[in-house]
C-alpha positions as a printed Julia matrix, in Angstrom:
120×3 Matrix{Float64}:
 152.05   97.27  43.28
 150.51  100.66  43.93
 147.27  102.42  42.99
 147.47  102.73  39.19
 149.36   99.42  38.83
 146.67   97.62  40.85
 143.92   99.07  38.68
 145.82   98.15  35.49
 146.45   94.6   36.72
 142.74   94.09  37.43
 141.77   95.44  34.01
 144.36   93.27  32.27
 143.39   90.04  34.07
 139.61   90.49  34.23
 137.39   88.18  32.2
 133.59   88.04  32.15
 133.53   85.07  34.55
 135.58   86.89  37.22
 133.59   88.36  40.11
 136.06   88.47  43.02
 139.58   89.55  43.82
 141.93   87.83  46.25
 144.79   90.1   47.29
 147.7    90.1   49.7
 150.19   92.51  51.22
 153.96   92.48  50.81
 154.29   90.96  54.28
 152.27   87.92  53.08
 150.62   87.83  56.5
 147.05   87.58  55.24
 144.78   87.17  52.24
 141.7    89.28  51.71
 138.83   88.9   49.28
 136.39   91.4   47.8
 134.0    91.95  44.93
 136.08   93.22  42.01
 134.03   96.38  41.47
 134.11   97.33  45.16
 137.86   96.64  45.3
 138.54   98.83  42.24
 136.31  101.61  43.61
 138.35  101.7   46.82
 141.84  101.76  45.27
 143.78  104.91  46.06
 147.19  106.11  44.9
 148.91  105.23  48.19
 147.46  101.71  48.33
 150.22   99.09  48.21
 149.78   95.36  47.78
 152.08   92.55  46.71
 149.73   90.71  44.41
 146.23   89.75  43.42
 144.27   87.01  41.74
 140.82   87.18  40.19
 138.29   84.49  41.07
 135.12   83.07  39.57
 131.92   82.22  41.48
 133.01   78.58  41.71
 136.43   79.5   43.06
 134.93   81.84  45.66
 132.4    79.18  46.59
 135.35   76.89  47.37
 136.77   79.58  49.69
 133.41   80.08  51.43
 132.91   76.33  51.76
 136.39   75.93  53.27
 135.68   78.65  55.85
 132.04   77.84  56.7
 132.22   74.07  56.27
 128.96   72.23  56.85
 127.13   75.48  57.63
 126.79   76.22  53.91
 125.28   74.14  51.16
 124.83   74.96  47.46
 121.45   73.8   46.19
 120.61   73.46  42.48
 116.93   73.23  41.59
 114.44   74.31  38.93
 113.99   77.75  40.53
 117.72   78.45  40.35
 120.77   78.05  42.54
 120.58   78.97  46.22
 122.83   78.78  49.25
 121.52   77.32  52.48
 123.47   78.94  55.32
 123.27   78.33  59.05
 125.01   80.91  61.22
 124.86   82.53  64.63
 122.31   85.29  64.89
 121.25   87.54  67.74
 118.97   84.83  69.06
 121.01   81.68  68.45
 121.39   79.75  65.2
 119.74   81.25  62.16
 119.07   79.43  58.88
 118.89   81.42  55.65
 118.3    80.54  52.03
 120.04   83.06  49.78
 120.26   83.47  46.03
 123.61   82.25  44.68
 125.08   85.58  43.55
 128.42   87.32  44.2
 127.0    89.57  46.94
 125.72   86.51  48.83
 129.13   84.83  48.82
 130.81   88.03  50.05
 128.21   88.47  52.8
 128.72   84.9   54.0
 132.51   85.29  53.8
 132.43   88.57  55.75
 130.15   87.2   58.48
 132.07   83.95  58.81
 135.43   85.74  59.05
 133.95   88.61  61.09
 135.25   90.98  58.41
 138.86   90.01  59.12
 141.36   88.9   56.48
 142.22   85.2   56.34
 145.65   84.02  57.49
 147.96   83.25  54.61
């Protein structure tokens, strides 16, 4: 799939519950994830991928949970859903409570994977 085909595939598959895209290269050597809008904004005509899948918040949470393990916890309370996240900071372990939104899940994913794609 190249530029226009990628864009068309996203538009065809996208539903209101989709927030993320999982995509892979022809070599099938890694998977990468991104926010759908950011992914679409960065597509260019020479871009070539083998396939993609659109994900919901719950599906991306499963990915984040698999990567971060016990360092992340989804908390449901009267104020709304939050993510408790413990990660390495400049001065040792750092605990954060973040709003459960797509940008939060991508931030956690990017920090936990150090911005690198995940092995397929």
